[in-house]
Amino acid sequence: MAIQQGKTTWRKSSHSLANGDCVEVASPLPQAIAVRDSKDPQGPALAFTPKAWSSFVATVDGGAYEL
């Protein structure tokens, strides 16, 4: 799926740090949730189905990736 970077509205979490080490998320896109590195906005982006993204977010919320 091609993501039109210039025509997509990206947002990052209000919990993001000022140092720029963040991810940005674009939604809704047609049948996808897109994610990119905020330090490289013209770089590649990953696209996930809404079901896969919801599953990932639920796993993170459940504490599976706590450091």
XYZ file of N, CA and C in Angstrom:
201
model
N 0.835 -1.183 0.000
C 0.000 0.000 0.000
C 0.879 1.245 0.000
N 0.670 2.131 -0.918
C 1.422 3.388 -0.979
C 0.753 4.414 -0.066
N 1.574 5.061 0.739
C 1.069 6.093 1.641
C 1.509 7.431 1.084
N 0.558 8.289 0.808
C 0.868 9.600 0.254
C 1.258 10.524 1.404
N 2.563 10.632 1.643
C 3.074 11.360 2.803
C 2.557 12.794 2.868
N 2.543 13.496 1.756
C 2.128 14.896 1.765
C 0.644 15.105 1.983
N -0.148 14.078 1.772
C -1.599 14.200 1.897
C -2.135 13.498 3.141
N -1.234 13.080 4.010
C -1.620 12.320 5.189
C -1.389 13.167 6.428
N -2.351 13.156 7.359
C -2.205 13.872 8.618
C -1.614 12.923 9.648
N -0.462 13.288 10.168
C 0.242 12.464 11.135
C 0.096 13.071 12.515
N 0.096 12.220 13.548
C 0.040 12.710 14.918
C 0.930 11.846 15.792
N 1.403 12.432 16.881
C 2.186 11.648 17.828
C 1.581 11.816 19.214
N 1.904 10.922 20.079
C 1.342 10.887 21.414
C 1.685 12.139 22.202
N 0.780 12.548 23.051
C 1.064 13.660 23.959
C 2.106 13.249 24.997
N 2.388 11.957 25.096
C 3.404 11.446 26.024
C 4.797 11.431 25.388
N 4.910 11.844 24.142
C 6.197 11.829 23.449
C 7.162 12.814 24.096
N 8.432 12.464 24.055
C 9.464 13.327 24.607
C 9.871 14.385 23.593
N 10.452 15.465 24.059
C 10.859 16.558 23.185
C 12.089 16.214 22.347
N 12.789 15.119 22.663
C 14.015 14.779 21.935
C 13.750 14.206 20.547
N 12.501 13.975 20.203
C 12.169 13.502 18.871
C 12.173 11.999 18.691
N 12.455 11.250 19.749
C 12.436 9.789 19.655
C 10.994 9.298 19.788
N 10.244 9.418 18.714
C 8.818 9.110 18.749
C 8.402 8.393 17.460
N 7.245 7.841 17.517
C 6.605 7.373 16.299
C 5.384 8.253 16.065
N 5.007 8.364 14.815
C 3.804 9.096 14.449
C 2.846 8.114 13.788
N 1.576 8.364 13.980
C 0.533 7.488 13.458
C -0.406 8.303 12.580
N -0.792 7.729 11.468
C -1.776 8.353 10.583
C -2.976 7.432 10.486
N -4.121 7.983 10.769
C -5.358 7.229 10.614
C -6.502 8.230 10.550
N -7.618 7.938 10.025
C -7.826 6.706 9.268
C -7.386 6.876 7.819
N -6.752 5.879 7.330
C -6.457 5.767 5.911
C -7.372 4.671 5.378
N -7.532 4.570 4.087
C -8.382 3.496 3.570
C -7.839 2.121 3.988
N -8.496 1.510 4.927
C -8.199 0.143 5.364
C -6.814 -0.023 5.961
N -6.233 1.044 6.546
C -4.898 0.905 7.116
C -4.641 1.943 8.203
N -3.705 1.605 9.072
C -3.128 2.517 10.049
C -1.648 2.602 9.681
N -1.131 3.795 9.506
C 0.266 3.957 9.108
C 1.087 4.468 10.291
N 2.347 4.020 10.353
C 3.256 4.391 11.435
C 4.600 4.758 10.810
N 5.219 5.829 11.320
C 6.536 6.234 10.827
C 7.378 6.788 11.972
N 8.665 6.929 11.723
C 9.614 7.499 12.669
C 9.538 9.020 12.559
N 9.280 9.691 13.669
C 9.133 11.150 13.623
C 10.428 11.868 13.244
N 11.577 11.223 13.433
C 12.852 11.840 13.063
C 13.105 11.780 11.558
N 12.352 10.966 10.850
C 12.541 10.788 9.407
C 11.185 10.836 8.705
N 10.533 12.004 8.722
C 9.171 12.076 8.188
C 9.044 11.778 6.700
N 10.121 11.907 5.950
C 10.060 11.574 4.519
C 10.479 10.138 4.256
N 10.885 9.445 5.305
C 11.331 8.066 5.179
C 10.165 7.100 5.062
N 10.456 5.829 5.184
C 9.416 4.814 5.008
C 8.397 4.830 6.142
N 7.243 4.320 5.837
C 6.172 4.157 6.825
C 5.669 2.718 6.730
N 5.223 2.210 7.846
C 4.631 0.879 7.883
C 3.120 1.012 7.896
N 2.428 0.094 7.254
C 0.969 0.108 7.228
C 0.440 -1.187 7.822
N -0.552 -1.061 8.686
C -1.159 -2.202 9.356
C -2.661 -2.185 9.136
N -3.265 -3.360 9.121
C -4.721 -3.407 9.082
C -5.238 -2.892 10.427
N -6.442 -2.355 10.459
C -6.987 -1.903 11.739
C -7.010 -3.018 12.789
N -7.294 -4.246 12.390
C -7.320 -5.364 13.327
C -5.930 -5.626 13.911
N -4.897 -5.634 13.066
C -3.534 -5.861 13.538
C -3.087 -4.730 14.457
N -3.417 -3.484 14.121
C -3.038 -2.343 14.953
C -3.724 -2.417 16.314
N -5.007 -2.725 16.318
C -5.746 -2.850 17.585
C -5.150 -3.934 18.470
N -4.756 -5.029 17.874
C -4.133 -6.117 18.615
C -2.804 -5.667 19.216
N -1.995 -4.955 18.445
C -0.715 -4.441 18.933
C -0.927 -3.467 20.095
N -1.848 -2.528 19.936
C -2.109 -1.546 20.989
C -2.598 -2.237 22.261
N -3.464 -3.226 22.134
C -3.956 -3.957 23.306
C -2.814 -4.696 24.002
N -1.896 -5.245 23.231
C -0.745 -5.938 23.808
C 0.156 -4.964 24.564
N 0.394 -3.798 23.979
C 1.204 -2.774 24.650
C 0.495 -2.308 25.921
N -0.789 -2.022 25.822
C -1.556 -1.583 26.992
C -1.541 -2.639 28.094
N -1.439 -3.902 27.706
C -1.415 -4.991 28.681
C -0.064 -5.165 29.366
N 0.922 -4.350 28.961
C 2.222 -4.377 29.611
C 3.217 -5.378 29.048
N 2.942 -5.935 27.903
C 3.811 -6.962 27.330
C 5.200 -6.445 26.960
N 5.323 -5.136 26.742
C 6.599 -4.579 26.297
C 7.223 -3.649 27.318
N 6.870 -3.796 28.571
C 7.450 -2.945 29.616
C 8.947 -3.203 29.731
N 9.705 -2.150 29.875
C 11.156 -2.278 30.031
C 11.528 -2.324 31.498
